[in-house]
GROMACS .gro file of C-alpha atoms in nm:
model
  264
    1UNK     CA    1  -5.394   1.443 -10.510
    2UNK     CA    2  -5.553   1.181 -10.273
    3UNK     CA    3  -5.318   0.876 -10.210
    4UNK     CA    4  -5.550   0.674 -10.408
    5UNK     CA    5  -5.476   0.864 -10.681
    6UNK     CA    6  -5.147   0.853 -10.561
    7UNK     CA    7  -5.101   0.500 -10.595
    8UNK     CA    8  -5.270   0.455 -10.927
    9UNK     CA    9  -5.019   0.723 -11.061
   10UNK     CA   10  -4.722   0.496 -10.952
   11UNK     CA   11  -4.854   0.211 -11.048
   12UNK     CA   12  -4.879   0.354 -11.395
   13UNK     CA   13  -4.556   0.474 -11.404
   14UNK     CA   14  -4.437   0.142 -11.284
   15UNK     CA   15  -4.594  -0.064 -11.599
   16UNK     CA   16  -4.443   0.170 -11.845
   17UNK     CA   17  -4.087   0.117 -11.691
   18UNK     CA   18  -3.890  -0.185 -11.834
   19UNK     CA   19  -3.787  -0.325 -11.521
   20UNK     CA   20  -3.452  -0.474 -11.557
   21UNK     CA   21  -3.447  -0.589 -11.206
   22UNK     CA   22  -3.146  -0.742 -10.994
   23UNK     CA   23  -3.245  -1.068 -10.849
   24UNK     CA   24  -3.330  -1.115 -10.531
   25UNK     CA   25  -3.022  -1.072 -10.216
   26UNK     CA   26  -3.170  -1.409 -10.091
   27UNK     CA   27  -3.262  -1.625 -10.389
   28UNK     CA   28  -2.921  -1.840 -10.416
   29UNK     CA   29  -2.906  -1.808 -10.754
   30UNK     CA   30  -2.522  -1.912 -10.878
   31UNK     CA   31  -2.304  -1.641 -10.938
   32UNK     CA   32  -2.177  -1.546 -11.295
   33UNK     CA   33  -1.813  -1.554 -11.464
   34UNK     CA   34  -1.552  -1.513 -11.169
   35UNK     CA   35  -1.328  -1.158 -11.102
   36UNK     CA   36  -0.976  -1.215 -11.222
   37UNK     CA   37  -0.780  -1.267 -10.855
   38UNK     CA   38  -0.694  -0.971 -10.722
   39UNK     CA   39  -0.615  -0.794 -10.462
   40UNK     CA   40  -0.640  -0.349 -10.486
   41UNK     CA   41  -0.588  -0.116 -10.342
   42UNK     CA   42  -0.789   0.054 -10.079
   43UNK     CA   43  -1.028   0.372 -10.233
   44UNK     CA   44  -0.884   0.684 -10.139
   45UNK     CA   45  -0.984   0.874  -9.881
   46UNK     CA   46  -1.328   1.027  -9.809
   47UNK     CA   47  -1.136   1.396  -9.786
   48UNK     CA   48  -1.058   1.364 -10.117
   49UNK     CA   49  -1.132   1.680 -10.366
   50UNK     CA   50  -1.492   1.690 -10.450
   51UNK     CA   51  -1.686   1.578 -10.749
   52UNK     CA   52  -1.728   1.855 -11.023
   53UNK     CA   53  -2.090   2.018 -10.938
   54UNK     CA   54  -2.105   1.976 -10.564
   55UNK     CA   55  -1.936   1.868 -10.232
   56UNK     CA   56  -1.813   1.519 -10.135
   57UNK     CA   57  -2.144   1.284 -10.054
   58UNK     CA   58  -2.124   1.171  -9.654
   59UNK     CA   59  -1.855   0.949  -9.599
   60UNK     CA   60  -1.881   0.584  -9.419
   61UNK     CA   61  -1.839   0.648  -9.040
   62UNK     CA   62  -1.817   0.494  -8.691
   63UNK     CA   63  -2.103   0.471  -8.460
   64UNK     CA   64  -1.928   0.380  -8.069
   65UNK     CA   65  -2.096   0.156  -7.923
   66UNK     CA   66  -2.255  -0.016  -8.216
   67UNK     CA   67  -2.129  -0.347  -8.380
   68UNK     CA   68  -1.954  -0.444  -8.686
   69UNK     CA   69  -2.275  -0.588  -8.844
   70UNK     CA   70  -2.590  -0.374  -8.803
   71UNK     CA   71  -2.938  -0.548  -8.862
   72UNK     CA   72  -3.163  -0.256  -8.676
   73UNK     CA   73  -3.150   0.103  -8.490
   74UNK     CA   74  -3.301   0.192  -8.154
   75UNK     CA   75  -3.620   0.018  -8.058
   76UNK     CA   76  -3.710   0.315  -7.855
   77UNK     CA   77  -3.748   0.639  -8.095
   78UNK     CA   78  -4.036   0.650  -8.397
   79UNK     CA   79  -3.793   0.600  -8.664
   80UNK     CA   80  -3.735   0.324  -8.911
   81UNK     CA   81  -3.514   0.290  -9.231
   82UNK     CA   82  -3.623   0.227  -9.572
   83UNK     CA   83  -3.302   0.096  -9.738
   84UNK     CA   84  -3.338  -0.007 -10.118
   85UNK     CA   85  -3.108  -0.191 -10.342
   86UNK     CA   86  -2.977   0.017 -10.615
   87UNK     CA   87  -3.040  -0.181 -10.954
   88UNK     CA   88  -3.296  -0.213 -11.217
   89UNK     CA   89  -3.450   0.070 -11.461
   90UNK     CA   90  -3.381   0.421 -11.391
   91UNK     CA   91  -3.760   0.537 -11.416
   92UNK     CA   92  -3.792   0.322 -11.109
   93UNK     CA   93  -3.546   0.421 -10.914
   94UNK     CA   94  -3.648   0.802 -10.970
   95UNK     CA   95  -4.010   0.730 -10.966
   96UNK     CA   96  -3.942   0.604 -10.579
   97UNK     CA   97  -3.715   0.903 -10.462
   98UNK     CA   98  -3.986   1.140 -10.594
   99UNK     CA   99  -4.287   0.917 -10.411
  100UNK     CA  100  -4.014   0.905 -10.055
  101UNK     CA  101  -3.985   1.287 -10.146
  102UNK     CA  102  -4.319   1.357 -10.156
  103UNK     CA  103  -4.363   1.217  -9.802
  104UNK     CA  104  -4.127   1.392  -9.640
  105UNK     CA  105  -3.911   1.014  -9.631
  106UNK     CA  106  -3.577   0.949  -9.630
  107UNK     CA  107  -3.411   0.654  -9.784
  108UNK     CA  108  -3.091   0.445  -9.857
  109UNK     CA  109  -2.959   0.358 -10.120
  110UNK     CA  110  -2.732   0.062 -10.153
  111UNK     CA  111  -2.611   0.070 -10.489
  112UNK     CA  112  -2.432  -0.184 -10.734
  113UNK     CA  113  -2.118  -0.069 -10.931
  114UNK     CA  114  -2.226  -0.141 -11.258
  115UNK     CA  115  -2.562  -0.002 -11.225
  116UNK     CA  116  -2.382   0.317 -11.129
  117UNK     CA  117  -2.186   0.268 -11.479
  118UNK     CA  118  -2.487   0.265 -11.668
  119UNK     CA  119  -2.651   0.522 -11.481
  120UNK     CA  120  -2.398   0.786 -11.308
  121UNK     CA  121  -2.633   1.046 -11.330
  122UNK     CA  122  -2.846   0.873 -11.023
  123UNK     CA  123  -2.571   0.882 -10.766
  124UNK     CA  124  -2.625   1.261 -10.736
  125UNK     CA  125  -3.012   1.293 -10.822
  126UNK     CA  126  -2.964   1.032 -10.479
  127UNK     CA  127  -2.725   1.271 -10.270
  128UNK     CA  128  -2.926   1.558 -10.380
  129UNK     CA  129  -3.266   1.413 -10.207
  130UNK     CA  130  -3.124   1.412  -9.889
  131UNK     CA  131  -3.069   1.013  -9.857
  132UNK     CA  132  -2.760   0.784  -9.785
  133UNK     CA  133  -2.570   0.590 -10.056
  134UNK     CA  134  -2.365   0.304 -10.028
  135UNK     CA  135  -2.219   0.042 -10.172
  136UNK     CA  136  -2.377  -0.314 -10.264
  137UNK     CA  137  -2.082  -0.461 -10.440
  138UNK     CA  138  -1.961  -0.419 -10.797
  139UNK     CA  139  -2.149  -0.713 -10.971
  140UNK     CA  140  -2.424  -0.809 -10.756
  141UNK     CA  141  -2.268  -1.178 -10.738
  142UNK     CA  142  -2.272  -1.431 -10.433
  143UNK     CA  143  -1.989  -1.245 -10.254
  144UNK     CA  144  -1.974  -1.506  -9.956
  145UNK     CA  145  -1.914  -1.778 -10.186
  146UNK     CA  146  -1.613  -1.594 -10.343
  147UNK     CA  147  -1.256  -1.612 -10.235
  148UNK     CA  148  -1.130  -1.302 -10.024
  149UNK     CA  149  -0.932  -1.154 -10.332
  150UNK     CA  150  -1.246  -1.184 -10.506
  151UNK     CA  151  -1.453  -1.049 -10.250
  152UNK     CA  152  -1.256  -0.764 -10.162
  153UNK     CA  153  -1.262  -0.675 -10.547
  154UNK     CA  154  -1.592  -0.683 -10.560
  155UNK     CA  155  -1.622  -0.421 -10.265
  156UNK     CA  156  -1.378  -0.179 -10.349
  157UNK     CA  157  -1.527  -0.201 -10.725
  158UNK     CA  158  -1.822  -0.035 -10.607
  159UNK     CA  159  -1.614   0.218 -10.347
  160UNK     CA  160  -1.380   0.322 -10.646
  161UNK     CA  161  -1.729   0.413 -10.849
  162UNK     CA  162  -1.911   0.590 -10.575
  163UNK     CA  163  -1.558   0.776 -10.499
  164UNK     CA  164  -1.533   0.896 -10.868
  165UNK     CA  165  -1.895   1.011 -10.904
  166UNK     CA  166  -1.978   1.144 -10.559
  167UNK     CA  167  -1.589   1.192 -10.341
  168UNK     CA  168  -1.693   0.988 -10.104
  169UNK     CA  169  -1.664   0.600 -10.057
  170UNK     CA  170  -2.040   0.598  -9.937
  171UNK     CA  171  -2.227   0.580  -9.623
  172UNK     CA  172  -2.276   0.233  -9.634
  173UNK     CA  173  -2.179  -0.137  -9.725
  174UNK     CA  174  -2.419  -0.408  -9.789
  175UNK     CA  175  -2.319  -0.765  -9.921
  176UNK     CA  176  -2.467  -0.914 -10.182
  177UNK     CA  177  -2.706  -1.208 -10.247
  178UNK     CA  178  -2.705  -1.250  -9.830
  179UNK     CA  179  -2.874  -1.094  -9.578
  180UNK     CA  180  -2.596  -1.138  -9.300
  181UNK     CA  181  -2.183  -1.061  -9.381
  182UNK     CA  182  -1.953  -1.349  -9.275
  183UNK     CA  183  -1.691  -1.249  -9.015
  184UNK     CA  184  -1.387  -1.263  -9.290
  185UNK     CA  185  -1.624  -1.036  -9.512
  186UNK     CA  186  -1.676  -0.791  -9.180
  187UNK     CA  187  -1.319  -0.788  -9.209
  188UNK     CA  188  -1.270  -0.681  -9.585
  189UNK     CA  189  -1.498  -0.407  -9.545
  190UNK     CA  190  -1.342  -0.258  -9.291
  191UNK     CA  191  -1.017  -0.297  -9.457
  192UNK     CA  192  -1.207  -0.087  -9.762
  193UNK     CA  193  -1.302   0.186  -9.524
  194UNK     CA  194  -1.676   0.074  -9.397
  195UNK     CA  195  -1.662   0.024  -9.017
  196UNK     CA  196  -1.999  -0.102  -9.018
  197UNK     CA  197  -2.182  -0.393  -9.246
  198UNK     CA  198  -2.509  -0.272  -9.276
  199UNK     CA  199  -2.788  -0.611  -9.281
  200UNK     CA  200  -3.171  -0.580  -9.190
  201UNK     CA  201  -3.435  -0.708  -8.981
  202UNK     CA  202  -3.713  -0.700  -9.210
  203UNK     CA  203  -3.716  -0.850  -9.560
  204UNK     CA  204  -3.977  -0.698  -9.794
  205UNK     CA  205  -3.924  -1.019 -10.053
  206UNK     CA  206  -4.017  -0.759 -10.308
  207UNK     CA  207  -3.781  -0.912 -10.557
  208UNK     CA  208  -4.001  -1.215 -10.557
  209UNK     CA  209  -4.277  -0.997 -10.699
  210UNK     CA  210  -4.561  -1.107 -10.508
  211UNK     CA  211  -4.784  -0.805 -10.607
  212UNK     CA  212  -4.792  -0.452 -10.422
  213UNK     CA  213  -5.035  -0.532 -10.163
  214UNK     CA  214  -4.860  -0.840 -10.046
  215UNK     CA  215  -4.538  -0.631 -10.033
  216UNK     CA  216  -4.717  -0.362  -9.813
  217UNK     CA  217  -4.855  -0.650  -9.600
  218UNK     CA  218  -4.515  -0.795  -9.520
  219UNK     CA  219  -4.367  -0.453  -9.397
  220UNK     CA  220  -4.647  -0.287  -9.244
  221UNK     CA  221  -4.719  -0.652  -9.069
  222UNK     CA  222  -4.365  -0.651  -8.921
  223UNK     CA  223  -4.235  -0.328  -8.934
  224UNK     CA  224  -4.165  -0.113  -8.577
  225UNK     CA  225  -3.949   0.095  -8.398
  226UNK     CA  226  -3.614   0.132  -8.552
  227UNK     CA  227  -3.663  -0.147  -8.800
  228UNK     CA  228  -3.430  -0.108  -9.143
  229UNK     CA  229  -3.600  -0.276  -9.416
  230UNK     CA  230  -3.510  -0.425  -9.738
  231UNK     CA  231  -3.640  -0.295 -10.011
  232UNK     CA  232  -3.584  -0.280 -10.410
  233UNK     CA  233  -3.541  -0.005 -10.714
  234UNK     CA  234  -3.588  -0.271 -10.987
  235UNK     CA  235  -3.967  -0.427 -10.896
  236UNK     CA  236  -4.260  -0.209 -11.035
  237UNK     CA  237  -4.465  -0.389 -10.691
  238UNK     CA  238  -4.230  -0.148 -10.465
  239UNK     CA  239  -4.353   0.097 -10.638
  240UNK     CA  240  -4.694   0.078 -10.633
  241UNK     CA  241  -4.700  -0.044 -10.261
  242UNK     CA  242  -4.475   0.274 -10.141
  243UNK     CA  243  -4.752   0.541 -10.123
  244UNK     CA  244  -4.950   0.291  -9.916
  245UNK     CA  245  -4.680   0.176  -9.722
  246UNK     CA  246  -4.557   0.564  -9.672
  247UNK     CA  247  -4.933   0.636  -9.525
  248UNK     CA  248  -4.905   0.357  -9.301
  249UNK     CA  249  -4.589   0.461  -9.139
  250UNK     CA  250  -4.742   0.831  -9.113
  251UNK     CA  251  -5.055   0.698  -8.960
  252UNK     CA  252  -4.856   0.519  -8.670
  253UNK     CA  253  -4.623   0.827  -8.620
  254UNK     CA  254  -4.307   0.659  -8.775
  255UNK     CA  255  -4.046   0.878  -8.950
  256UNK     CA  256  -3.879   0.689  -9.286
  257UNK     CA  257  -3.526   0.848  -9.213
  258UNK     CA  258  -3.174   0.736  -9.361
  259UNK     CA  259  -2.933   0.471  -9.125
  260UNK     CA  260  -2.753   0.744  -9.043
  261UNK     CA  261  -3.052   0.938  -8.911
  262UNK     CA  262  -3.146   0.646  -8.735
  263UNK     CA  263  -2.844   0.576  -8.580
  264UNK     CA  264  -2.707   0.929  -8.462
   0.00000   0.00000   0.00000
């Protein structure tokens, strides 16, 4: 299959899917009905006994040298990351793994709680294509305007989830509804067992749907040596403008790899 026939494939598959998309991380939209304050307890540990039907998922870890809040990997290796907020239909979500799959790409996969609720099944189809998964807060709410109690609900929500379904806490923690953590949310998600705060230095602005071109524009315009993107499951545009933006990245000799592949 050529990618033009690539891309018209996807884009078909994107109109049929009811796209039940998160808003955008950035829009400042206000946040919905509050989390009765609370204060849990931490998830359990990473080493805990395995999910029936495979092995723990990868497990949040410490990079030396690195700090609290990442925004991008090395500037000097061919590697970038692709990291997509988990939310919106599941023909998407599984229409992009198979398109990053085909390419030989790996992802991440920063997913909400109750997406994960509606859809548990996706957590492993996730694990077993070889990308990261991580946490992006229970609700998907304005996390930095929430008190800590609140905050730290919202984060070990999503851990408890990802714990249950996979035995791990996940690779990753992303806050919602903002591109950079606050220092007292740095702190809460290290309390919930993420050393790192994984942000971005490239926004797609998929979620504004500006059409799939316009989305491969913005990344392939910006994108370069251990950039991590931002990127969304929920937007039929991402999916059209992946098998372009895929080619691109092949064409400059830049491997779509998970954060933690970028980062080791």
């Amino acid at each position: 299959m050529t990618p033009i026939d690539r891309r018209r494939a996807l884009r078909s598959a994107a109109g049929a899917a009811v796209c039940a998309s998160l808003a955008g991380c950035t829009d400042g939209s206000p946040r919905a009905g509050a989390v009765p304050p609370s204060s849990p307890a931490a998830p359990s540990s990473p080493a805990a006994t395995p999910p029936p039907g495979g092995r723990a998922a990868p497990a949040a870890r410490r990079f030396p040298g690195l700090p609290a809040q990442i925004t991008h990997g090395p500037r000097d290796r061919d590697r970038v990351a692709l990291t997509f907020h988990g939310g919106g239909d599941p023909a998407t979500a599984t229409a992009l793994l198979a398109e990053a799959e085909r390419a030989n790409a790996r992802v991440t996969v920063l997913a909400v709680g109750g997406w994960l609720d509606q859809y548990p099944h996706l957590a492993r189809r996730i694990l077993d294509g070889g990308h990261d998964l991580g946490n992006h807060t229970q609700r998907h709410l304005s996390i930095t305007e929430m008190p800590e109690d609140e905050a730290y609900a919202e984060i070990t929500g999503c851990a408890r989830r990802l714990h249950r379904l996979t035995g791990s806490i996940g690779t990753w923690f992303r806050p919602s509804r903002t591109q950079h953590a606050t220092e007292p949310l740095i702190r809460l998600a290290q309390r919930a067992g993420y050393p790192h705060v994984l942000s971005y230095d490239l926004d797609s602005l998929d979620f504004t749907s500006p059409g799939a071109a316009a989305v491969t524009r913005t990344v392939t315009g910006q994108i370069r040596r251990g950039s991590v993107v931002s990127l969304h499951f929920g937007h039929a545009d991402t999916v059209a403008a992946l098998p372009a933006l895929l080619d691109d990245l092949d064409r400059r000799g830049l491997r779509a790899v998970t954060t933690t592949e970028l980062l080791s």
